[in-house]
mmCIF file of C-alpha atoms in Angstrom:
data_model
loop_
_atom_site.group_PDB
_atom_site.id
_atom_site.type_symbol
_atom_site.label_atom_id
_atom_site.label_comp_id
_atom_site.label_asym_id
_atom_site.label_seq_id
_atom_site.Cartn_x
_atom_site.Cartn_y
_atom_site.Cartn_z
ATOM 1 C CA MET A 1 65.435 -0.836 -11.905
ATOM 2 C CA SER A 2 65.101 3.200 -12.165
ATOM 3 C CA THR A 3 68.248 6.019 -12.434
ATOM 4 C CA SER A 4 65.605 9.143 -12.488
ATOM 5 C CA ILE A 5 64.693 8.071 -9.171
ATOM 6 C CA MET A 6 66.838 8.150 -6.230
ATOM 7 C CA ASN A 7 67.379 4.963 -4.634
ATOM 8 C CA THR A 8 65.628 5.103 -0.613
ATOM 9 C CA TYR A 9 63.357 1.537 -1.037
ATOM 10 C CA GLY A 10 65.664 -0.206 -2.869
ATOM 11 C CA GLN A 11 65.212 -2.276 -5.299
ATOM 12 C CA LYS A 12 61.105 -2.968 -6.845
ATOM 13 C CA ASN A 13 60.292 -5.426 -9.125
ATOM 14 C CA LEU A 14 56.678 -6.122 -8.490
ATOM 15 C CA GLN A 15 53.916 -3.793 -10.308
ATOM 16 C CA PHE A 16 50.512 -2.567 -9.591
ATOM 17 C CA SER A 17 47.986 -2.129 -12.637
ATOM 18 C CA GLN A 18 45.002 -2.240 -9.618
ATOM 19 C CA GLY A 19 43.406 -3.050 -6.700
ATOM 20 C CA GLU A 20 39.583 -3.760 -5.046
ATOM 21 C CA GLY A 21 38.385 -4.069 -1.933
ATOM 22 C CA VAL A 22 41.787 -6.045 0.091
ATOM 23 C CA TRP A 23 42.950 -7.257 -3.638
ATOM 24 C CA LEU A 24 46.099 -5.800 -5.949
ATOM 25 C CA MET A 25 46.163 -6.975 -9.205
ATOM 26 C CA ASP A 26 49.620 -6.535 -10.769
ATOM 27 C CA ASP A 27 51.030 -6.107 -14.124
ATOM 28 C CA ALA A 28 49.673 -9.895 -15.514
ATOM 29 C CA GLY A 29 46.858 -9.660 -14.132
ATOM 30 C CA ARG A 30 48.141 -12.089 -10.732
ATOM 31 C CA ARG A 31 46.244 -10.752 -7.610
ATOM 32 C CA TYR A 32 48.005 -10.640 -4.232
ATOM 33 C CA LEU A 33 45.911 -10.159 -0.986
ATOM 34 C CA ASP A 34 47.191 -7.212 0.412
ATOM 35 C CA GLY A 35 48.420 -8.102 4.254
ATOM 36 C CA ILE A 36 49.832 -4.242 4.949
ATOM 37 C CA SER A 37 47.890 -1.623 3.712
ATOM 38 C CA GLY A 38 49.804 0.440 2.326
ATOM 39 C CA ILE A 39 52.071 0.470 5.331
ATOM 40 C CA GLY A 40 48.295 1.031 7.672
ATOM 41 C CA VAL A 41 47.087 3.716 4.848
ATOM 42 C CA ASN A 42 44.140 1.831 2.945
ATOM 43 C CA SER A 43 42.012 1.593 5.702
ATOM 44 C CA LEU A 44 38.812 0.470 4.202
ATOM 45 C CA GLY A 45 40.910 -1.142 1.194
ATOM 46 C CA HIS A 46 41.003 -0.111 -2.574
ATOM 47 C CA ALA A 47 39.019 1.460 -4.618
ATOM 48 C CA HIS A 48 36.988 1.868 -2.197
ATOM 49 C CA PRO A 49 33.469 2.730 -3.912
ATOM 50 C CA ASN A 50 31.918 5.708 -1.142
ATOM 51 C CA THR A 51 35.844 7.098 -1.320
ATOM 52 C CA THR A 52 36.011 6.755 -5.417
ATOM 53 C CA ALA A 53 32.455 8.782 -5.220
ATOM 54 C CA VAL A 54 33.853 11.440 -3.450
ATOM 55 C CA ILE A 55 37.169 12.222 -4.401
ATOM 56 C CA ASN A 56 35.039 11.879 -8.151
ATOM 57 C CA GLU A 57 32.209 15.168 -6.499
ATOM 58 C CA GLN A 58 35.139 17.197 -5.457
ATOM 59 C CA ALA A 59 38.021 17.128 -8.081
ATOM 60 C CA CYS A 60 34.728 18.376 -9.855
ATOM 61 C CA LYS A 61 33.837 20.678 -7.368
ATOM 62 C CA LEU A 62 37.112 21.973 -5.829
ATOM 63 C CA LEU A 63 41.157 20.188 -5.259
ATOM 64 C CA HIS A 64 42.684 23.812 -3.424
ATOM 65 C CA THR A 65 42.583 27.126 -1.863
ATOM 66 C CA SER A 66 45.254 27.387 1.319
ATOM 67 C CA ASN A 67 44.640 28.003 4.086
ATOM 68 C CA LEU A 68 43.962 31.418 3.924
ATOM 69 C CA TYR A 69 40.955 31.030 3.583
ATOM 70 C CA HIS A 70 37.927 28.808 4.842
ATOM 71 C CA ILE A 71 36.988 25.321 3.599
ATOM 72 C CA THR A 72 33.956 24.375 4.623
ATOM 73 C CA ASN A 73 35.607 19.804 4.477
ATOM 74 C CA GLN A 74 38.357 21.426 6.789
ATOM 75 C CA GLN A 75 35.916 22.643 9.853
ATOM 76 C CA ALA A 76 33.246 19.742 9.223
ATOM 77 C CA LEU A 77 36.413 17.220 9.537
ATOM 78 C CA ALA A 78 37.667 19.318 11.983
ATOM 79 C CA GLU A 79 34.840 18.417 14.155
ATOM 80 C CA LYS A 80 33.937 15.175 13.458
ATOM 81 C CA LEU A 81 37.671 14.354 15.105
ATOM 82 C CA THR A 82 37.215 16.945 17.823
ATOM 83 C CA GLU A 83 34.087 15.039 18.689
ATOM 84 C CA ILE A 84 35.410 11.819 18.333
ATOM 85 C CA THR A 85 38.790 12.246 20.902
ATOM 86 C CA GLY A 86 37.172 15.621 23.440
ATOM 87 C CA LEU A 87 39.990 17.480 22.346
ATOM 88 C CA ALA A 88 39.832 20.880 21.359
ATOM 89 C CA ASN A 89 41.006 22.089 17.437
ATOM 90 C CA CYS A 90 42.828 19.933 14.697
ATOM 91 C CA PHE A 91 45.607 21.461 12.748
ATOM 92 C CA PHE A 92 45.805 19.984 9.809
ATOM 93 C CA SER A 93 49.095 18.714 7.688
ATOM 94 C CA ASN A 94 49.723 15.718 4.284
ATOM 95 C CA SER A 95 51.783 13.064 6.988
ATOM 96 C CA GLY A 96 52.638 11.704 10.206
ATOM 97 C CA ALA A 97 55.662 12.885 10.257
ATOM 98 C CA GLU A 98 54.577 16.681 9.509
ATOM 99 C CA ALA A 99 52.106 15.934 12.471
ATOM 100 C CA ASN A 100 54.099 14.585 14.737
ATOM 101 C CA GLU A 101 56.517 18.264 13.448
ATOM 102 C CA ALA A 102 53.126 20.060 15.038
ATOM 103 C CA ALA A 103 53.140 18.423 17.868
ATOM 104 C CA ILE A 104 56.511 19.099 18.907
ATOM 105 C CA LYS A 105 56.410 22.660 18.019
ATOM 106 C CA LEU A 106 53.732 22.742 20.198
ATOM 107 C CA ALA A 107 55.072 21.653 23.282
ATOM 108 C CA ARG A 108 58.662 23.768 22.803
ATOM 109 C CA LYS A 109 56.014 26.359 22.112
ATOM 110 C CA TYR A 110 53.726 25.922 25.712
ATOM 111 C CA GLY A 111 57.536 24.939 27.592
ATOM 112 C CA ALA A 112 58.801 28.675 25.792
ATOM 113 C CA ASN A 113 55.284 30.386 26.765
ATOM 114 C CA LYS A 114 56.202 28.858 30.957
ATOM 115 C CA GLY A 115 59.513 30.340 31.134
ATOM 116 C CA ILE A 116 61.486 27.319 30.540
ATOM 117 C CA GLU A 117 64.632 28.066 28.226
ATOM 118 C CA LYS A 118 65.195 25.147 27.260
ATOM 119 C CA PRO A 119 61.594 22.995 26.611
ATOM 120 C CA THR A 120 62.728 19.150 26.676
ATOM 121 C CA VAL A 121 60.565 15.938 25.143
ATOM 122 C CA ILE A 122 60.829 13.348 26.933
ATOM 123 C CA THR A 123 61.074 9.528 23.565
ATOM 124 C CA PHE A 124 61.683 6.364 24.621
ATOM 125 C CA THR A 125 63.658 3.359 23.364
ATOM 126 C CA GLY A 126 62.700 1.674 19.736
ATOM 127 C CA ALA A 127 60.219 4.748 18.737
ATOM 128 C CA PHE A 128 59.699 6.150 14.861
ATOM 129 C CA HIS A 129 57.715 9.086 14.995
ATOM 130 C CA GLY A 130 59.169 10.056 10.987
ATOM 131 C CA ARG A 131 62.221 11.037 9.321
ATOM 132 C CA THR A 132 62.505 15.004 9.094
ATOM 133 C CA ILE A 133 65.169 15.824 11.285
ATOM 134 C CA ALA A 134 63.378 16.440 14.441
ATOM 135 C CA THR A 135 60.617 13.815 14.384
ATOM 136 C CA LEU A 136 64.212 11.257 13.875
ATOM 137 C CA THR A 137 66.029 13.322 16.207
ATOM 138 C CA ALA A 138 62.736 11.520 18.469
ATOM 139 C CA THR A 139 63.318 8.535 16.815
ATOM 140 C CA GLY A 140 64.322 5.705 18.949
ATOM 141 C CA ASN A 141 66.162 3.775 16.249
ATOM 142 C CA GLU A 142 69.419 4.858 15.535
ATOM 143 C CA LYS A 143 70.468 3.350 12.419
ATOM 144 C CA LEU A 144 67.937 5.123 10.767
ATOM 145 C CA LYS A 145 69.793 7.667 12.438
ATOM 146 C CA ASP A 146 73.277 6.882 11.306
ATOM 147 C CA GLY A 147 74.888 9.982 9.157
ATOM 148 C CA PHE A 148 72.184 12.550 9.526
ATOM 149 C CA GLY A 149 73.241 14.379 12.903
ATOM 150 C CA PRO A 150 74.134 17.257 14.194
ATOM 151 C CA PHE A 151 70.816 16.870 15.996
ATOM 152 C CA PRO A 152 68.585 19.012 17.599
ATOM 153 C CA GLU A 153 68.692 19.456 21.298
ATOM 154 C CA GLY A 154 64.965 19.302 23.470
ATOM 155 C CA PHE A 155 65.769 15.310 23.428
ATOM 156 C CA ILE A 156 65.872 13.262 25.599
ATOM 157 C CA GLN A 157 65.091 9.250 25.483
ATOM 158 C CA CYS A 158 63.744 6.953 28.307
ATOM 159 C CA GLN A 159 63.039 3.572 28.132
ATOM 160 C CA TYR A 160 60.054 1.933 26.249
ATOM 161 C CA ASN A 161 57.316 -0.188 29.358
ATOM 162 C CA ASP A 162 59.759 0.957 32.174
ATOM 163 C CA LEU A 163 58.202 4.243 33.645
ATOM 164 C CA ALA A 164 60.755 3.740 37.161
ATOM 165 C CA SER A 165 62.832 5.013 34.025
ATOM 166 C CA VAL A 166 60.317 8.247 33.735
ATOM 167 C CA GLU A 167 60.165 8.823 36.957
ATOM 168 C CA ALA A 168 63.705 9.114 37.252
ATOM 169 C CA GLN A 169 63.033 13.181 35.576
ATOM 170 C CA SER A 170 60.575 13.773 37.334
ATOM 171 C CA SER A 171 62.933 16.582 39.038
ATOM 172 C CA ASN A 172 64.027 18.039 35.935
ATOM 173 C CA THR A 173 62.356 21.331 35.201
ATOM 174 C CA ASP A 174 63.159 21.760 31.703
ATOM 175 C CA ILE A 175 60.378 18.339 30.696
ATOM 176 C CA VAL A 176 56.940 19.899 28.565
ATOM 177 C CA ALA A 177 55.313 16.898 27.375
ATOM 178 C CA VAL A 178 55.983 13.105 26.976
ATOM 179 C CA LEU A 179 55.443 11.324 22.834
ATOM 180 C CA ILE A 180 54.684 8.182 22.553
ATOM 181 C CA GLU A 181 53.229 5.689 20.915
ATOM 182 C CA THR A 182 50.879 2.887 22.168
ATOM 183 C CA ILE A 183 51.871 0.141 20.372
ATOM 184 C CA GLN A 184 55.510 0.702 18.425
ATOM 185 C CA GLY A 185 55.148 -0.302 14.565
ATOM 186 C CA GLU A 186 58.559 0.603 13.192
ATOM 187 C CA GLY A 187 59.373 -0.602 16.211
ATOM 188 C CA GLY A 188 58.413 -4.197 16.722
ATOM 189 C CA VAL A 189 54.768 -3.832 16.629
ATOM 190 C CA ASN A 190 55.421 -3.656 20.226
ATOM 191 C CA PRO A 191 52.225 -2.798 22.349
ATOM 192 C CA ALA A 192 52.530 -0.468 25.540
ATOM 193 C CA ASN A 193 50.797 -1.949 28.809
ATOM 194 C CA ASP A 194 48.442 -0.863 30.729
ATOM 195 C CA GLU A 195 50.452 0.284 33.606
ATOM 196 C CA PHE A 196 53.109 2.076 31.950
ATOM 197 C CA LEU A 197 50.413 3.490 29.877
ATOM 198 C CA ASN A 198 48.323 4.194 33.228
ATOM 199 C CA GLY A 199 51.312 5.203 34.684
ATOM 200 C CA LEU A 200 52.320 8.058 31.958
ATOM 201 C CA ARG A 201 48.860 10.195 32.336
ATOM 202 C CA GLU A 202 49.178 10.187 36.370
ATOM 203 C CA LEU A 203 52.651 11.524 35.967
ATOM 204 C CA CYS A 204 51.953 14.054 33.018
ATOM 205 C CA THR A 205 48.935 15.234 35.132
ATOM 206 C CA ALA A 206 51.603 15.230 38.504
ATOM 207 C CA ASN A 207 54.303 17.651 36.569
ATOM 208 C CA ASP A 208 52.421 19.155 34.355
ATOM 209 C CA TRP A 209 54.030 17.718 31.273
ATOM 210 C CA LEU A 210 52.182 17.272 28.093
ATOM 211 C CA LEU A 211 50.836 13.967 27.003
ATOM 212 C CA MET A 212 51.096 13.051 23.538
ATOM 213 C CA LEU A 213 50.513 10.838 21.543
ATOM 214 C CA ASP A 214 51.505 9.116 18.492
ATOM 215 C CA GLU A 215 48.486 7.329 16.559
ATOM 216 C CA VAL A 216 49.752 7.603 12.986
ATOM 217 C CA GLN A 217 49.128 4.212 12.827
ATOM 218 C CA THR A 218 47.254 2.617 15.559
ATOM 219 C CA GLY A 219 44.615 5.348 14.523
ATOM 220 C CA ASN A 220 41.093 5.572 12.475
ATOM 221 C CA GLY A 221 39.765 1.544 13.540
ATOM 222 C CA ARG A 222 43.766 -0.078 13.640
ATOM 223 C CA THR A 223 43.483 -1.654 16.955
ATOM 224 C CA GLY A 224 39.434 -2.068 17.491
ATOM 225 C CA HIS A 225 38.655 1.332 18.659
ATOM 226 C CA TYR A 226 38.354 4.165 16.634
ATOM 227 C CA PHE A 227 41.918 5.486 18.879
ATOM 228 C CA SER A 228 44.199 3.386 21.250
ATOM 229 C CA TYR A 229 43.428 5.072 23.705
ATOM 230 C CA GLN A 230 39.887 4.876 24.140
ATOM 231 C CA ALA A 231 40.611 1.945 25.682
ATOM 232 C CA TYR A 232 41.663 3.905 28.852
ATOM 233 C CA ASP A 233 39.703 6.526 30.472
ATOM 234 C CA TRP A 234 41.591 8.932 30.007
ATOM 235 C CA GLN A 235 42.420 11.854 27.915
ATOM 236 C CA PRO A 236 45.400 12.701 25.918
ATOM 237 C CA ASP A 237 46.954 16.921 25.801
ATOM 238 C CA VAL A 238 48.249 16.553 22.213
ATOM 239 C CA LEU A 239 47.397 13.255 19.916
ATOM 240 C CA THR A 240 48.592 12.415 16.222
ATOM 241 C CA THR A 241 47.201 11.095 13.450
ATOM 242 C CA ALA A 242 47.447 9.952 9.593
ATOM 243 C CA LYS A 243 47.877 7.262 7.615
ATOM 244 C CA GLY A 244 44.219 5.474 7.471
ATOM 245 C CA LEU A 245 42.520 8.138 8.029
ATOM 246 C CA GLY A 246 42.578 9.446 4.588
ATOM 247 C CA ASN A 247 42.346 5.871 2.421
ATOM 248 C CA GLY A 248 45.744 7.083 -0.048
ATOM 249 C CA LEU A 249 45.195 10.214 -0.129
ATOM 250 C CA PRO A 250 48.112 11.815 2.427
ATOM 251 C CA ILE A 251 46.340 13.078 5.217
ATOM 252 C CA GLY A 252 48.082 14.060 8.583
ATOM 253 C CA ALA A 253 45.720 15.569 11.882
ATOM 254 C CA CYS A 254 47.704 17.076 15.111
ATOM 255 C CA ILE A 255 44.843 17.425 17.401
ATOM 256 C CA ALA A 256 44.310 19.624 21.276
ATOM 257 C CA SER A 257 43.040 19.474 24.301
ATOM 258 C CA ASP A 258 42.134 22.734 25.482
ATOM 259 C CA LYS A 259 44.817 23.151 28.418
ATOM 260 C CA VAL A 260 47.245 24.083 24.687
ATOM 261 C CA ALA A 261 44.297 24.780 22.275
ATOM 262 C CA ASP A 262 45.808 28.044 22.076
ATOM 263 C CA VAL A 263 48.704 27.403 22.029
ATOM 264 C CA LEU A 264 49.751 27.921 18.566
ATOM 265 C CA GLN A 265 48.277 31.412 16.864
ATOM 266 C CA PRO A 266 48.529 32.214 12.997
ATOM 267 C CA GLY A 267 52.304 32.389 11.967
ATOM 268 C CA SER A 268 53.191 30.557 14.281
ATOM 269 C CA HIS A 269 52.646 27.495 12.129
ATOM 270 C CA GLY A 270 51.382 26.297 8.819
ATOM 271 C CA SER A 271 50.994 23.720 6.201
ATOM 272 C CA THR A 272 50.381 25.045 2.047
ATOM 273 C CA TYR A 273 48.661 21.383 1.706
ATOM 274 C CA GLY A 274 47.300 20.849 4.890
ATOM 275 C CA GLY A 275 44.011 19.852 5.033
ATOM 276 C CA ASN A 276 43.361 21.206 1.348
ATOM 277 C CA PRO A 277 39.111 20.374 0.382
ATOM 278 C CA LEU A 278 39.589 17.693 -0.910
ATOM 279 C CA VAL A 279 41.532 15.603 1.691
ATOM 280 C CA THR A 280 39.323 17.130 3.984
ATOM 281 C CA ALA A 281 36.556 15.100 2.134
ATOM 282 C CA VAL A 282 37.981 11.611 1.937
ATOM 283 C CA ALA A 283 38.943 11.720 5.328
ATOM 284 C CA LEU A 284 35.597 12.696 6.829
ATOM 285 C CA ASN A 285 34.032 10.120 4.281
ATOM 286 C CA THR A 286 36.680 7.972 5.766
ATOM 287 C CA ILE A 287 35.691 7.811 9.447
ATOM 288 C CA ASN A 288 31.522 7.813 8.355
ATOM 289 C CA THR A 289 31.834 4.892 6.829
ATOM 290 C CA ILE A 290 34.450 2.971 8.831
ATOM 291 C CA LEU A 291 31.693 4.681 11.959
ATOM 292 C CA ASN A 292 28.514 3.249 9.907
ATOM 293 C CA ASN A 293 29.788 0.235 8.934
ATOM 294 C CA ASN A 294 30.092 -1.414 11.814
ATOM 295 C CA LEU A 295 33.966 -1.832 11.269
ATOM 296 C CA LEU A 296 35.626 -1.666 14.847
ATOM 297 C CA ALA A 297 33.840 -4.359 15.694
ATOM 298 C CA ASN A 298 34.900 -5.928 12.294
ATOM 299 C CA VAL A 299 38.425 -5.245 13.133
ATOM 300 C CA GLN A 300 38.575 -6.473 16.668
ATOM 301 C CA ALA A 301 36.805 -9.916 15.284
ATOM 302 C CA MET A 302 38.970 -10.053 12.467
ATOM 303 C CA GLY A 303 42.657 -9.009 14.295
ATOM 304 C CA ASN A 304 41.393 -11.682 17.198
ATOM 305 C CA LYS A 305 41.132 -14.880 14.340
ATOM 306 C CA LEU A 306 43.765 -14.135 12.728
ATOM 307 C CA LYS A 307 46.037 -13.727 16.185
ATOM 308 C CA ASN A 308 44.222 -16.938 17.758
ATOM 309 C CA GLN A 309 44.856 -19.222 13.972
ATOM 310 C CA LEU A 310 48.773 -17.515 13.962
ATOM 311 C CA SER A 311 48.899 -18.707 17.729
ATOM 312 C CA ASP A 312 47.204 -21.813 17.512
ATOM 313 C CA ALA A 313 49.874 -23.015 15.138
ATOM 314 C CA LEU A 314 52.331 -21.265 16.441
ATOM 315 C CA LYS A 315 53.583 -21.292 20.233
ATOM 316 C CA ASP A 316 54.797 -23.448 19.919
ATOM 317 C CA HIS A 317 57.237 -22.829 16.553
ATOM 318 C CA PRO A 318 61.398 -23.329 16.981
ATOM 319 C CA GLN A 319 61.829 -20.016 15.586
ATOM 320 C CA VAL A 320 58.600 -17.932 16.405
ATOM 321 C CA VAL A 321 59.565 -15.752 19.631
ATOM 322 C CA ASP A 322 56.487 -13.987 20.149
ATOM 323 C CA ILE A 323 52.821 -13.530 18.457
ATOM 324 C CA ARG A 324 51.461 -9.614 19.752
ATOM 325 C CA GLY A 325 49.399 -6.500 18.609
ATOM 326 C CA LYS A 326 46.009 -4.754 18.665
ATOM 327 C CA GLY A 327 43.072 -5.714 16.507
ATOM 328 C CA LEU A 328 45.284 -5.212 12.403
ATOM 329 C CA MET A 329 48.110 -4.822 14.574
ATOM 330 C CA ILE A 330 49.636 -7.534 14.723
ATOM 331 C CA GLY A 331 53.728 -9.040 14.634
ATOM 332 C CA VAL A 332 55.172 -12.690 14.314
ATOM 333 C CA GLU A 333 58.841 -12.308 16.269
ATOM 334 C CA LEU A 334 61.021 -14.902 15.205
ATOM 335 C CA THR A 335 63.948 -15.798 16.137
ATOM 336 C CA LYS A 336 66.615 -14.204 14.261
ATOM 337 C CA PRO A 337 66.508 -11.338 11.103
ATOM 338 C CA CYS A 338 64.238 -13.056 7.689
ATOM 339 C CA SER A 339 65.282 -10.872 5.263
ATOM 340 C CA ASP A 340 63.591 -13.373 2.190
ATOM 341 C CA PHE A 341 60.598 -13.946 4.064
ATOM 342 C CA ILE A 342 58.715 -11.159 1.992
ATOM 343 C CA GLY A 343 59.510 -11.915 -1.133
ATOM 344 C CA ARG A 344 58.795 -16.279 -0.508
ATOM 345 C CA ALA A 345 54.966 -14.216 0.933
ATOM 346 C CA ILE A 346 54.986 -12.383 -2.575
ATOM 347 C CA GLU A 347 55.720 -15.880 -4.622
ATOM 348 C CA LYS A 348 52.711 -17.322 -2.018
ATOM 349 C CA GLY A 349 50.631 -14.530 -3.006
ATOM 350 C CA VAL A 350 50.218 -12.382 -0.279
ATOM 351 C CA LEU A 351 51.992 -9.419 0.586
ATOM 352 C CA ILE A 352 53.234 -8.178 4.499
ATOM 353 C CA CYS A 353 56.006 -6.094 5.046
ATOM 354 C CA LEU A 354 58.744 -6.126 8.586
ATOM 355 C CA SER A 355 59.979 -4.248 11.164
ATOM 356 C CA ARG A 356 63.078 -4.669 13.151
ATOM 357 C CA ASP A 357 64.114 -6.855 10.874
ATOM 358 C CA LYS A 358 62.319 -10.345 12.869
ATOM 359 C CA VAL A 359 59.003 -9.449 13.551
ATOM 360 C CA ILE A 360 56.650 -10.276 10.365
ATOM 361 C CA ARG A 361 53.871 -7.629 10.613
ATOM 362 C CA PHE A 362 49.592 -7.415 9.038
ATOM 363 C CA LEU A 363 48.139 -4.801 8.986
ATOM 364 C CA PRO A 364 45.438 -5.669 6.615
ATOM 365 C CA PRO A 365 42.212 -3.408 5.430
ATOM 366 C CA LEU A 366 39.929 -2.051 8.224
ATOM 367 C CA ILE A 367 36.777 -4.950 5.805
ATOM 368 C CA ILE A 368 38.607 -7.455 5.594
ATOM 369 C CA ASN A 369 36.392 -10.695 6.129
ATOM 370 C CA GLU A 370 36.840 -14.801 7.421
ATOM 371 C CA GLU A 371 37.365 -16.298 4.437
ATOM 372 C CA GLU A 372 40.247 -13.033 3.749
ATOM 373 C CA ILE A 373 42.090 -13.356 7.486
ATOM 374 C CA ASP A 374 41.898 -17.842 6.508
ATOM 375 C CA LEU A 375 44.486 -17.148 3.577
ATOM 376 C CA LEU A 376 46.876 -15.059 4.980
ATOM 377 C CA ALA A 377 46.239 -16.998 8.202
ATOM 378 C CA ARG A 378 47.457 -20.172 6.122
ATOM 379 C CA THR A 379 50.120 -18.969 3.767
ATOM 380 C CA ILE A 380 52.100 -17.299 6.779
ATOM 381 C CA ILE A 381 51.681 -20.742 9.268
ATOM 382 C CA THR A 382 52.663 -22.232 5.908
ATOM 383 C CA LEU A 383 55.572 -20.038 5.395
ATOM 384 C CA ILE A 384 57.034 -19.960 8.960
ATOM 385 C CA ASP A 385 56.930 -23.478 8.576
ATOM 386 C CA GLY A 386 58.804 -23.407 5.373
ATOM 387 C CA LEU A 387 61.505 -22.721 7.738
ATOM 388 C CA GLY A 388 61.362 -24.227 10.508
ATOM 389 C CA LYS A 389 62.300 -27.049 7.908
ATOM 390 C CA GLU A 390 65.658 -25.926 6.480
ATOM 391 C CA SER A 391 67.060 -25.118 9.777
#
């Protein structure tokens, strides 16, 4: 193992030399079905011809100028995202954590403009919003916080899927916003139920709080809608996204409604690389490829197929607690931690990851087809059956 790289990811024994579609190839030429797509990043798979063409074309023109100047691709991407969401404007960053940082700053400034001295954001148990100090404070996993305090003030944690715990804060005049994932990815592929989300929208409206949705992982087609909240008949006040937006290039976005579109002004926030000509060209192409190639329908069909196959085969399995998720964001919760499961899947030529130590997480590329879904499901079912025989 290299000692020149900080050991933040542990030992890595597998490396890939190239990819094509939903497949990755190692140095020996062995193929692996990518069931995790770079943790929800490679939405169009690997070496997609549209992405490759746009990168080549833009790289021959211009990579970076900074946000001191107008960037045509950035403007076009912002117009596309506001068209899709019905929101007002965008701030571009390099990651989901940075997009969430922008949302937190926006919420605090919104509160300060109202004369609130200690603007406070409600977050939830099980949440994951990033690894910066502020987004780590907003995260609901104490294990990830160990050793990184002291943390900033201005956050209150409520119970996920428990509307009463949020209602109990209605008299707190410091509250300015609610930050929530519609499906907790790192939190175990844990969906918020309809009653909870609808209730949050009503509570935020009634209390003049901002409803801020973290769609870093659930956005860009992952759940079968372009953004997962579009399954409902309301809009958020702020939406953050990243991961699948760039199909492998680093980009994040904080998208604001009319209510808070003018809160951040020149000098109040910024990003050196955010929204540069290259990443915005690729992101715009990613959106158009998803929308113009019926990939949202494919996500719904393939997601249902994978979930149904897993459910039919494992519903009575003694090692399986639950199978849940939406679209191509699916988790299988086991009765106990299964740290060696990733290695077993790799031996079978399939890449997956874990969340909460015992939830097998699937985030395959949105382009996955029926044959590939069958192979993914069959492999995982066989491996889980093997767990049962060992116990």
